[in-house]
mmCIF file of C-alpha atoms in Angstrom:
data_model
loop_
_atom_site.group_PDB
_atom_site.id
_atom_site.type_symbol
_atom_site.label_atom_id
_atom_site.label_comp_id
_atom_site.label_asym_id
_atom_site.label_seq_id
_atom_site.Cartn_x
_atom_site.Cartn_y
_atom_site.Cartn_z
ATOM 1 C CA UNK Y 1 148.276 111.338 55.816
ATOM 2 C CA UNK Y 2 146.157 109.170 58.032
ATOM 3 C CA UNK Y 3 142.733 110.276 59.046
ATOM 4 C CA UNK Y 4 142.333 110.705 62.732
ATOM 5 C CA UNK Y 5 139.082 109.928 64.541
ATOM 6 C CA UNK Y 6 137.788 112.462 66.978
ATOM 7 C CA UNK Y 7 137.690 111.154 70.525
ATOM 8 C CA UNK Y 8 134.287 110.116 71.840
ATOM 9 C CA UNK Y 9 132.535 112.620 74.016
ATOM 10 C CA UNK Y 10 132.644 111.757 77.677
ATOM 11 C CA UNK Y 11 129.533 110.358 79.219
ATOM 12 C CA UNK Y 12 126.980 113.079 79.950
ATOM 13 C CA UNK Y 13 128.429 115.442 77.260
ATOM 14 C CA UNK Y 14 127.043 116.180 73.828
ATOM 15 C CA UNK Y 15 128.141 118.419 71.034
ATOM 16 C CA UNK Y 16 126.081 121.162 72.671
ATOM 17 C CA UNK Y 17 127.803 120.813 76.030
ATOM 18 C CA UNK Y 18 127.247 118.918 79.223
ATOM 19 C CA UNK Y 19 123.769 117.625 80.117
ATOM 20 C CA UNK Y 20 122.729 118.462 83.644
ATOM 21 C CA UNK Y 21 122.131 115.181 85.545
ATOM 22 C CA UNK Y 22 119.085 116.740 87.220
ATOM 23 C CA UNK Y 23 117.601 117.445 83.755
ATOM 24 C CA UNK Y 24 118.180 113.804 82.807
ATOM 25 C CA UNK Y 25 116.710 112.590 86.058
ATOM 26 C CA UNK Y 26 113.593 114.741 85.793
ATOM 27 C CA UNK Y 27 113.079 113.733 82.102
ATOM 28 C CA UNK Y 28 113.320 110.025 82.959
ATOM 29 C CA UNK Y 29 110.914 110.324 85.860
ATOM 30 C CA UNK Y 30 108.376 112.383 83.912
ATOM 31 C CA UNK Y 31 108.568 109.874 81.006
ATOM 32 C CA UNK Y 32 107.968 106.947 83.406
ATOM 33 C CA UNK Y 33 105.120 108.829 85.026
ATOM 34 C CA UNK Y 34 103.447 109.470 81.648
ATOM 35 C CA UNK Y 35 103.907 105.834 80.529
ATOM 36 C CA UNK Y 36 102.521 104.508 83.796
ATOM 37 C CA UNK Y 37 99.531 106.876 83.592
ATOM 38 C CA UNK Y 38 98.817 105.633 80.077
ATOM 39 C CA UNK Y 39 98.985 102.026 81.272
ATOM 40 C CA UNK Y 40 96.690 102.922 84.115
ATOM 41 C CA UNK Y 41 94.129 104.347 81.706
ATOM 42 C CA UNK Y 42 94.200 101.143 79.635
ATOM 43 C CA UNK Y 43 93.807 99.029 82.759
ATOM 44 C CA UNK Y 44 90.987 101.111 84.107
ATOM 45 C CA UNK Y 45 89.079 100.739 80.858
ATOM 46 C CA UNK Y 46 89.772 97.055 80.265
ATOM 47 C CA UNK Y 47 89.136 95.759 83.782
ATOM 48 C CA UNK Y 48 85.658 97.291 84.148
ATOM 49 C CA UNK Y 49 84.696 95.609 80.813
ATOM 50 C CA UNK Y 50 85.405 92.216 82.329
ATOM 51 C CA UNK Y 51 82.805 92.589 85.015
ATOM 52 C CA UNK Y 52 79.847 90.376 83.962
ATOM 53 C CA UNK Y 53 76.438 92.010 83.433
ATOM 54 C CA UNK Y 54 74.893 94.766 81.393
ATOM 55 C CA UNK Y 55 75.059 98.254 82.871
ATOM 56 C CA UNK Y 56 71.988 99.326 80.888
ATOM 57 C CA UNK Y 57 69.946 96.484 82.203
ATOM 58 C CA UNK Y 58 71.269 97.079 85.728
ATOM 59 C CA UNK Y 59 70.320 100.757 85.660
ATOM 60 C CA UNK Y 60 66.730 100.026 84.435
ATOM 61 C CA UNK Y 61 65.999 96.935 86.475
ATOM 62 C CA UNK Y 62 65.166 93.387 85.501
ATOM 63 C CA UNK Y 63 61.600 94.165 84.485
ATOM 64 C CA UNK Y 64 62.656 96.636 81.721
ATOM 65 C CA UNK Y 65 61.831 95.627 78.166
ATOM 66 C CA UNK Y 66 64.461 94.695 75.625
ATOM 67 C CA UNK Y 67 63.646 97.838 73.630
ATOM 68 C CA UNK Y 68 64.157 100.040 76.670
ATOM 69 C CA UNK Y 69 67.470 98.374 77.423
ATOM 70 C CA UNK Y 70 68.628 98.796 73.808
ATOM 71 C CA UNK Y 71 67.721 102.530 73.885
ATOM 72 C CA UNK Y 72 69.509 102.898 77.277
ATOM 73 C CA UNK Y 73 72.679 101.372 75.722
ATOM 74 C CA UNK Y 74 72.531 103.949 72.982
ATOM 75 C CA UNK Y 75 72.052 106.770 75.532
ATOM 76 C CA UNK Y 76 75.061 105.521 77.562
ATOM 77 C CA UNK Y 77 77.210 105.091 74.440
ATOM 78 C CA UNK Y 78 77.560 101.345 75.008
ATOM 79 C CA UNK Y 79 76.408 100.546 71.488
ATOM 80 C CA UNK Y 80 79.704 101.811 70.084
ATOM 81 C CA UNK Y 81 82.824 99.616 69.604
ATOM 82 C CA UNK Y 82 85.219 99.214 72.499
ATOM 83 C CA UNK Y 83 87.880 101.139 70.500
ATOM 84 C CA UNK Y 84 85.502 104.106 70.121
ATOM 85 C CA UNK Y 85 84.545 103.920 73.783
ATOM 86 C CA UNK Y 86 88.257 103.891 74.769
ATOM 87 C CA UNK Y 87 89.013 106.831 72.533
ATOM 88 C CA UNK Y 88 86.139 108.778 74.082
ATOM 89 C CA UNK Y 89 87.407 107.919 77.575
ATOM 90 C CA UNK Y 90 91.005 108.996 76.801
ATOM 91 C CA UNK Y 91 89.774 112.216 75.141
ATOM 92 C CA UNK Y 92 87.690 112.959 78.165
ATOM 93 C CA UNK Y 93 90.609 112.480 80.482
ATOM 94 C CA UNK Y 94 92.730 115.036 78.577
ATOM 95 C CA UNK Y 95 89.845 117.542 78.454
ATOM 96 C CA UNK Y 96 88.836 117.047 82.123
ATOM 97 C CA UNK Y 97 85.499 115.403 81.271
ATOM 98 C CA UNK Y 98 85.380 112.100 83.079
ATOM 99 C CA UNK Y 99 81.854 111.349 82.012
ATOM 100 C CA UNK Y 100 78.506 111.078 83.785
ATOM 101 C CA UNK Y 101 77.659 108.430 86.343
ATOM 102 C CA UNK Y 102 75.285 105.831 84.929
ATOM 103 C CA UNK Y 103 73.394 105.525 88.196
ATOM 104 C CA UNK Y 104 73.496 108.967 89.782
ATOM 105 C CA UNK Y 105 73.215 110.982 86.584
ATOM 106 C CA UNK Y 106 75.801 113.487 87.865
ATOM 107 C CA UNK Y 107 79.244 114.414 86.417
ATOM 108 C CA UNK Y 108 81.827 111.992 87.736
ATOM 109 C CA UNK Y 109 84.285 114.830 88.442
ATOM 110 C CA UNK Y 110 81.657 116.466 90.692
ATOM 111 C CA UNK Y 111 81.113 113.311 92.708
ATOM 112 C CA UNK Y 112 84.860 112.735 93.073
ATOM 113 C CA UNK Y 113 85.350 116.346 94.096
ATOM 114 C CA UNK Y 114 82.781 115.943 96.903
ATOM 115 C CA UNK Y 115 84.185 112.643 98.222
ATOM 116 C CA UNK Y 116 87.955 112.937 97.605
ATOM 117 C CA UNK Y 117 88.543 115.017 100.768
ATOM 118 C CA UNK Y 118 87.252 112.244 103.056
ATOM 119 C CA UNK Y 119 89.592 109.644 101.597
ATOM 120 C CA UNK Y 120 92.573 111.972 101.607
ATOM 121 C CA UNK Y 121 91.911 113.016 105.194
ATOM 122 C CA UNK Y 122 91.725 109.404 106.355
ATOM 123 C CA UNK Y 123 94.852 108.349 104.485
ATOM 124 C CA UNK Y 124 96.925 111.340 105.659
ATOM 125 C CA UNK Y 125 95.871 110.905 109.294
ATOM 126 C CA UNK Y 126 96.872 107.251 109.159
ATOM 127 C CA UNK Y 127 100.130 108.148 107.532
ATOM 128 C CA UNK Y 128 101.013 110.738 110.126
ATOM 129 C CA UNK Y 129 100.151 108.369 112.953
ATOM 130 C CA UNK Y 130 102.336 105.658 111.387
ATOM 131 C CA UNK Y 131 105.279 108.003 111.026
ATOM 132 C CA UNK Y 132 104.984 109.558 114.462
ATOM 133 C CA UNK Y 133 104.928 106.094 116.077
ATOM 134 C CA UNK Y 134 107.190 104.067 113.790
ATOM 135 C CA UNK Y 135 110.256 106.312 113.381
ATOM 136 C CA UNK Y 136 111.022 106.895 117.092
ATOM 137 C CA UNK Y 137 110.029 103.348 117.942
ATOM 138 C CA UNK Y 138 112.279 101.745 115.349
ATOM 139 C CA UNK Y 139 115.210 104.035 116.249
ATOM 140 C CA UNK Y 140 114.730 103.388 119.982
ATOM 141 C CA UNK Y 141 114.647 99.618 119.527
ATOM 142 C CA UNK Y 142 117.778 99.739 117.366
ATOM 143 C CA UNK Y 143 119.613 101.855 119.955
ATOM 144 C CA UNK Y 144 118.527 99.500 122.763
ATOM 145 C CA UNK Y 145 119.449 96.271 120.946
ATOM 146 C CA UNK Y 146 122.567 97.293 118.948
ATOM 147 C CA UNK Y 147 125.574 95.080 119.451
ATOM 148 C CA UNK Y 148 123.486 92.064 120.271
ATOM 149 C CA UNK Y 149 122.116 93.474 123.541
ATOM 150 C CA UNK Y 150 118.673 92.735 124.945
ATOM 151 C CA UNK Y 151 117.873 89.840 122.576
ATOM 152 C CA UNK Y 152 114.517 89.271 124.281
ATOM 153 C CA UNK Y 153 113.411 92.861 123.451
ATOM 154 C CA UNK Y 154 114.655 92.360 119.859
ATOM 155 C CA UNK Y 155 112.673 89.084 119.472
ATOM 156 C CA UNK Y 156 109.557 90.597 121.046
ATOM 157 C CA UNK Y 157 109.711 93.627 118.708
ATOM 158 C CA UNK Y 158 110.153 91.477 115.632
ATOM 159 C CA UNK Y 159 107.358 89.114 116.603
ATOM 160 C CA UNK Y 160 104.809 91.815 117.497
ATOM 161 C CA UNK Y 161 105.504 93.951 114.380
ATOM 162 C CA UNK Y 162 105.377 90.831 112.169
ATOM 163 C CA UNK Y 163 101.999 89.860 113.652
ATOM 164 C CA UNK Y 164 100.656 93.404 113.314
ATOM 165 C CA UNK Y 165 101.779 93.656 109.643
ATOM 166 C CA UNK Y 166 100.184 90.294 108.748
ATOM 167 C CA UNK Y 167 96.656 91.257 109.984
ATOM 168 C CA UNK Y 168 94.560 92.543 107.077
ATOM 169 C CA UNK Y 169 93.225 96.058 107.560
ATOM 170 C CA UNK Y 170 89.617 95.130 107.049
ATOM 171 C CA UNK Y 171 89.847 92.325 109.609
ATOM 172 C CA UNK Y 172 91.397 94.688 112.127
ATOM 173 C CA UNK Y 173 88.649 97.212 111.391
ATOM 174 C CA UNK Y 174 85.985 94.614 112.198
ATOM 175 C CA UNK Y 175 87.743 93.632 115.394
ATOM 176 C CA UNK Y 176 88.203 97.192 116.568
ATOM 177 C CA UNK Y 177 84.555 97.983 115.846
ATOM 178 C CA UNK Y 178 83.370 94.964 117.798
ATOM 179 C CA UNK Y 179 85.555 95.698 120.833
ATOM 180 C CA UNK Y 180 85.457 99.470 121.176
ATOM 181 C CA UNK Y 181 82.126 100.329 119.500
ATOM 182 C CA UNK Y 182 79.817 97.339 120.064
ATOM 183 C CA UNK Y 183 81.024 95.857 123.375
ATOM 184 C CA UNK Y 184 82.586 98.812 125.242
ATOM 185 C CA UNK Y 185 80.661 101.532 123.384
ATOM 186 C CA UNK Y 186 83.510 103.974 123.720
ATOM 187 C CA UNK Y 187 83.697 105.077 120.098
ATOM 188 C CA UNK Y 188 81.167 105.426 117.274
ATOM 189 C CA UNK Y 189 80.923 102.517 114.899
ATOM 190 C CA UNK Y 190 80.252 104.625 111.822
ATOM 191 C CA UNK Y 191 80.414 108.199 110.541
ATOM 192 C CA UNK Y 192 82.938 111.037 111.108
ATOM 193 C CA UNK Y 193 80.648 113.758 112.430
ATOM 194 C CA UNK Y 194 83.001 114.063 115.424
ATOM 195 C CA UNK Y 195 86.757 113.671 115.881
ATOM 196 C CA UNK Y 196 86.185 110.366 117.734
ATOM 197 C CA UNK Y 197 84.672 108.988 114.518
ATOM 198 C CA UNK Y 198 88.152 108.909 112.918
ATOM 199 C CA UNK Y 199 89.874 107.008 115.735
ATOM 200 C CA UNK Y 200 88.925 103.448 114.765
ATOM 201 C CA UNK Y 201 89.327 103.757 110.964
ATOM 202 C CA UNK Y 202 92.652 105.630 111.297
ATOM 203 C CA UNK Y 203 94.037 102.997 113.686
ATOM 204 C CA UNK Y 204 92.799 100.150 111.461
ATOM 205 C CA UNK Y 205 94.606 101.712 108.482
ATOM 206 C CA UNK Y 206 97.768 102.647 110.349
ATOM 207 C CA UNK Y 207 98.672 99.479 112.313
ATOM 208 C CA UNK Y 208 100.132 97.496 109.388
ATOM 209 C CA UNK Y 209 102.186 100.371 107.872
ATOM 210 C CA UNK Y 210 103.392 101.396 111.322
ATOM 211 C CA UNK Y 211 104.745 97.889 111.896
ATOM 212 C CA UNK Y 212 106.448 97.740 108.492
ATOM 213 C CA UNK Y 213 107.967 101.198 108.761
ATOM 214 C CA UNK Y 214 109.212 100.548 112.351
ATOM 215 C CA UNK Y 215 111.076 97.446 111.102
ATOM 216 C CA UNK Y 216 112.659 99.340 108.232
ATOM 217 C CA UNK Y 217 113.751 102.199 110.519
ATOM 218 C CA UNK Y 218 115.263 99.677 112.976
ATOM 219 C CA UNK Y 219 117.230 97.872 110.336
ATOM 220 C CA UNK Y 220 118.559 101.093 108.765
ATOM 221 C CA UNK Y 221 119.427 102.528 112.186
ATOM 222 C CA UNK Y 222 121.376 99.380 113.070
ATOM 223 C CA UNK Y 223 123.220 99.673 109.788
ATOM 224 C CA UNK Y 224 124.161 103.275 110.336
ATOM 225 C CA UNK Y 225 125.176 102.591 113.900
ATOM 226 C CA UNK Y 226 127.853 100.214 112.578
ATOM 227 C CA UNK Y 227 129.393 102.769 110.257
ATOM 228 C CA UNK Y 228 132.824 104.251 110.900
ATOM 229 C CA UNK Y 229 131.675 107.843 111.166
ATOM 230 C CA UNK Y 230 129.241 106.942 113.951
ATOM 231 C CA UNK Y 231 131.925 105.076 115.879
ATOM 232 C CA UNK Y 232 134.200 108.114 115.411
ATOM 233 C CA UNK Y 233 131.482 110.417 116.798
ATOM 234 C CA UNK Y 234 130.998 108.134 119.782
ATOM 235 C CA UNK Y 235 134.745 107.973 120.448
ATOM 236 C CA UNK Y 236 134.654 111.717 120.816
ATOM 237 C CA UNK Y 237 132.203 111.190 123.699
ATOM 238 C CA UNK Y 238 129.463 113.198 122.051
ATOM 239 C CA UNK Y 239 126.055 112.953 123.733
ATOM 240 C CA UNK Y 240 123.981 110.029 122.437
ATOM 241 C CA UNK Y 241 121.103 112.304 121.433
ATOM 242 C CA UNK Y 242 123.439 114.490 119.410
ATOM 243 C CA UNK Y 243 124.944 111.478 117.633
ATOM 244 C CA UNK Y 244 121.472 110.317 116.680
ATOM 245 C CA UNK Y 245 120.187 113.670 115.539
ATOM 246 C CA UNK Y 246 123.291 114.717 113.534
ATOM 247 C CA UNK Y 247 124.650 111.450 112.263
ATOM 248 C CA UNK Y 248 122.227 108.543 112.537
ATOM 249 C CA UNK Y 249 118.764 109.895 111.665
ATOM 250 C CA UNK Y 250 119.859 111.871 108.536
ATOM 251 C CA UNK Y 251 121.520 108.758 107.105
ATOM 252 C CA UNK Y 252 118.343 106.735 107.447
ATOM 253 C CA UNK Y 253 116.325 109.337 105.574
ATOM 254 C CA UNK Y 254 116.482 107.811 102.103
ATOM 255 C CA UNK Y 255 114.973 104.386 102.867
ATOM 256 C CA UNK Y 256 112.493 105.972 105.219
ATOM 257 C CA UNK Y 257 111.267 108.348 102.468
ATOM 258 C CA UNK Y 258 111.033 105.458 100.019
ATOM 259 C CA UNK Y 259 109.036 103.384 102.423
ATOM 260 C CA UNK Y 260 106.880 106.396 103.347
ATOM 261 C CA UNK Y 261 105.934 107.018 99.748
ATOM 262 C CA UNK Y 262 104.955 103.429 99.223
ATOM 263 C CA UNK Y 263 103.089 103.496 102.497
ATOM 264 C CA UNK Y 264 101.031 106.582 101.632
ATOM 265 C CA UNK Y 265 100.107 105.164 98.269
ATOM 266 C CA UNK Y 266 99.087 101.881 99.923
ATOM 267 C CA UNK Y 267 96.974 103.747 102.423
ATOM 268 C CA UNK Y 268 95.047 105.475 99.661
ATOM 269 C CA UNK Y 269 94.223 102.083 98.162
ATOM 270 C CA UNK Y 270 93.606 100.570 101.545
ATOM 271 C CA UNK Y 271 90.822 102.977 102.402
ATOM 272 C CA UNK Y 272 88.381 101.074 100.084
ATOM 273 C CA UNK Y 273 87.414 98.303 102.540
ATOM 274 C CA UNK Y 274 87.901 100.385 105.710
ATOM 275 C CA UNK Y 275 85.557 103.098 104.431
ATOM 276 C CA UNK Y 276 83.001 100.475 103.552
ATOM 277 C CA UNK Y 277 83.136 98.921 107.024
ATOM 278 C CA UNK Y 278 82.854 102.271 108.859
ATOM 279 C CA UNK Y 279 80.306 103.631 106.275
ATOM 280 C CA UNK Y 280 82.502 106.653 105.409
ATOM 281 C CA UNK Y 281 81.434 108.758 102.374
ATOM 282 C CA UNK Y 282 84.830 108.564 100.610
ATOM 283 C CA UNK Y 283 86.157 107.249 97.322
ATOM 284 C CA UNK Y 284 86.613 103.734 98.682
ATOM 285 C CA UNK Y 285 82.947 103.134 99.451
ATOM 286 C CA UNK Y 286 81.998 104.895 96.194
ATOM 287 C CA UNK Y 287 84.242 102.515 94.221
ATOM 288 C CA UNK Y 288 82.675 99.517 95.904
ATOM 289 C CA UNK Y 289 79.147 100.640 95.077
ATOM 290 C CA UNK Y 290 80.105 101.549 91.509
ATOM 291 C CA UNK Y 291 81.646 98.131 90.849
ATOM 292 C CA UNK Y 292 78.511 96.464 92.232
ATOM 293 C CA UNK Y 293 76.188 98.533 90.012
ATOM 294 C CA UNK Y 294 78.560 98.379 86.974
ATOM 295 C CA UNK Y 295 78.834 102.191 86.754
ATOM 296 C CA UNK Y 296 81.572 102.205 84.094
ATOM 297 C CA UNK Y 297 82.470 105.924 84.065
ATOM 298 C CA UNK Y 298 82.577 106.043 87.858
ATOM 299 C CA UNK Y 299 84.835 102.986 88.228
ATOM 300 C CA UNK Y 300 87.174 104.139 85.455
ATOM 301 C CA UNK Y 301 87.545 107.606 86.953
ATOM 302 C CA UNK Y 302 88.103 106.312 90.446
ATOM 303 C CA UNK Y 303 90.742 103.891 89.397
ATOM 304 C CA UNK Y 304 92.485 106.566 87.349
ATOM 305 C CA UNK Y 305 92.327 109.199 90.088
ATOM 306 C CA UNK Y 306 93.478 106.865 92.903
ATOM 307 C CA UNK Y 307 96.215 105.259 90.763
ATOM 308 C CA UNK Y 308 97.306 108.665 89.444
ATOM 309 C CA UNK Y 309 97.594 109.954 93.014
ATOM 310 C CA UNK Y 310 99.814 106.993 93.849
ATOM 311 C CA UNK Y 311 102.058 107.625 90.844
ATOM 312 C CA UNK Y 312 102.292 111.297 91.675
ATOM 313 C CA UNK Y 313 103.251 110.482 95.235
ATOM 314 C CA UNK Y 314 106.020 108.193 94.043
ATOM 315 C CA UNK Y 315 107.257 110.852 91.649
ATOM 316 C CA UNK Y 316 107.461 113.424 94.448
ATOM 317 C CA UNK Y 317 109.215 110.958 96.758
ATOM 318 C CA UNK Y 318 111.810 110.187 94.071
ATOM 319 C CA UNK Y 319 112.515 113.937 93.811
ATOM 320 C CA UNK Y 320 112.773 114.348 97.579
ATOM 321 C CA UNK Y 321 115.205 111.411 97.803
ATOM 322 C CA UNK Y 322 117.339 112.895 95.015
ATOM 323 C CA UNK Y 323 117.440 116.278 96.802
ATOM 324 C CA UNK Y 324 118.170 114.691 100.174
ATOM 325 C CA UNK Y 325 120.879 112.353 98.874
ATOM 326 C CA UNK Y 326 122.273 113.496 95.506
ATOM 327 C CA UNK Y 327 124.951 110.835 95.689
ATOM 328 C CA UNK Y 328 122.314 108.070 95.528
ATOM 329 C CA UNK Y 329 122.012 105.971 92.438
ATOM 330 C CA UNK Y 330 118.610 107.526 91.803
ATOM 331 C CA UNK Y 331 120.294 110.143 89.636
ATOM 332 C CA UNK Y 332 121.872 107.420 87.526
ATOM 333 C CA UNK Y 333 118.920 105.127 87.012
#
């Protein structure tokens, strides 16, 4: 008798039965999130060590004696090896203790809790403005220029959005401040005590992402308009608005969600310079001050919190894309 070999189990099956693709997808994404978070902790710790200068000397001033500086280093835990300092940092992250600010003498988590809302509010407002403007604008331009029509409008849209996207946010913030706050005196140059105080910083943050998202929506809308199912819907003489709402817009959802997630993460990072220019009490201006004063715990925590928020946003976007389009390759990779 010849021994027979059992056939290999089909892909996605094990001896315990089929593995749900959603379970595999979620496990992969959570593993990547955890690995990225660990890499972010390493980067946050290493990069701050590369900043020249002594935090102990900086906190005491240049006139402090060498003995006072040495004692200050002991008090701050800077006399320990870098490996011990990193272990203390990681342990604090998992226990919720992000340390105490070298300069302010307050718990870092307390400072972040007070200033996080300002940064989140600014980023979300800029994100909503970008989406509200970019999605209908990109779809309208695509509808107006499909089939090679209105080439001048197509060229004008491409040129204007390309220029808007290329202008750095901080440069736009300075220009807006000079025109609308200094020269015309229509809006406040700093602070957010009133609603008008958010106008200039939100616009400065939103212009670039709006231009980028509008271009993506236009390209995806043109692609969908060329699909057979859209031509079939048009041949049935369905109203144009109905064709767009039922067939075109839903099929542009996946790339729009992907771009939106990247955009929101970029807006969180982009608030740093804008908050500094408009003197807003958010995480961006706090990070700038902390780097200048070499406040190690503050910088490490801010990099970790901001980067972790971006990673979390990307994780949520991946899940939304998978739910919106289960046929996408996101469930396979």
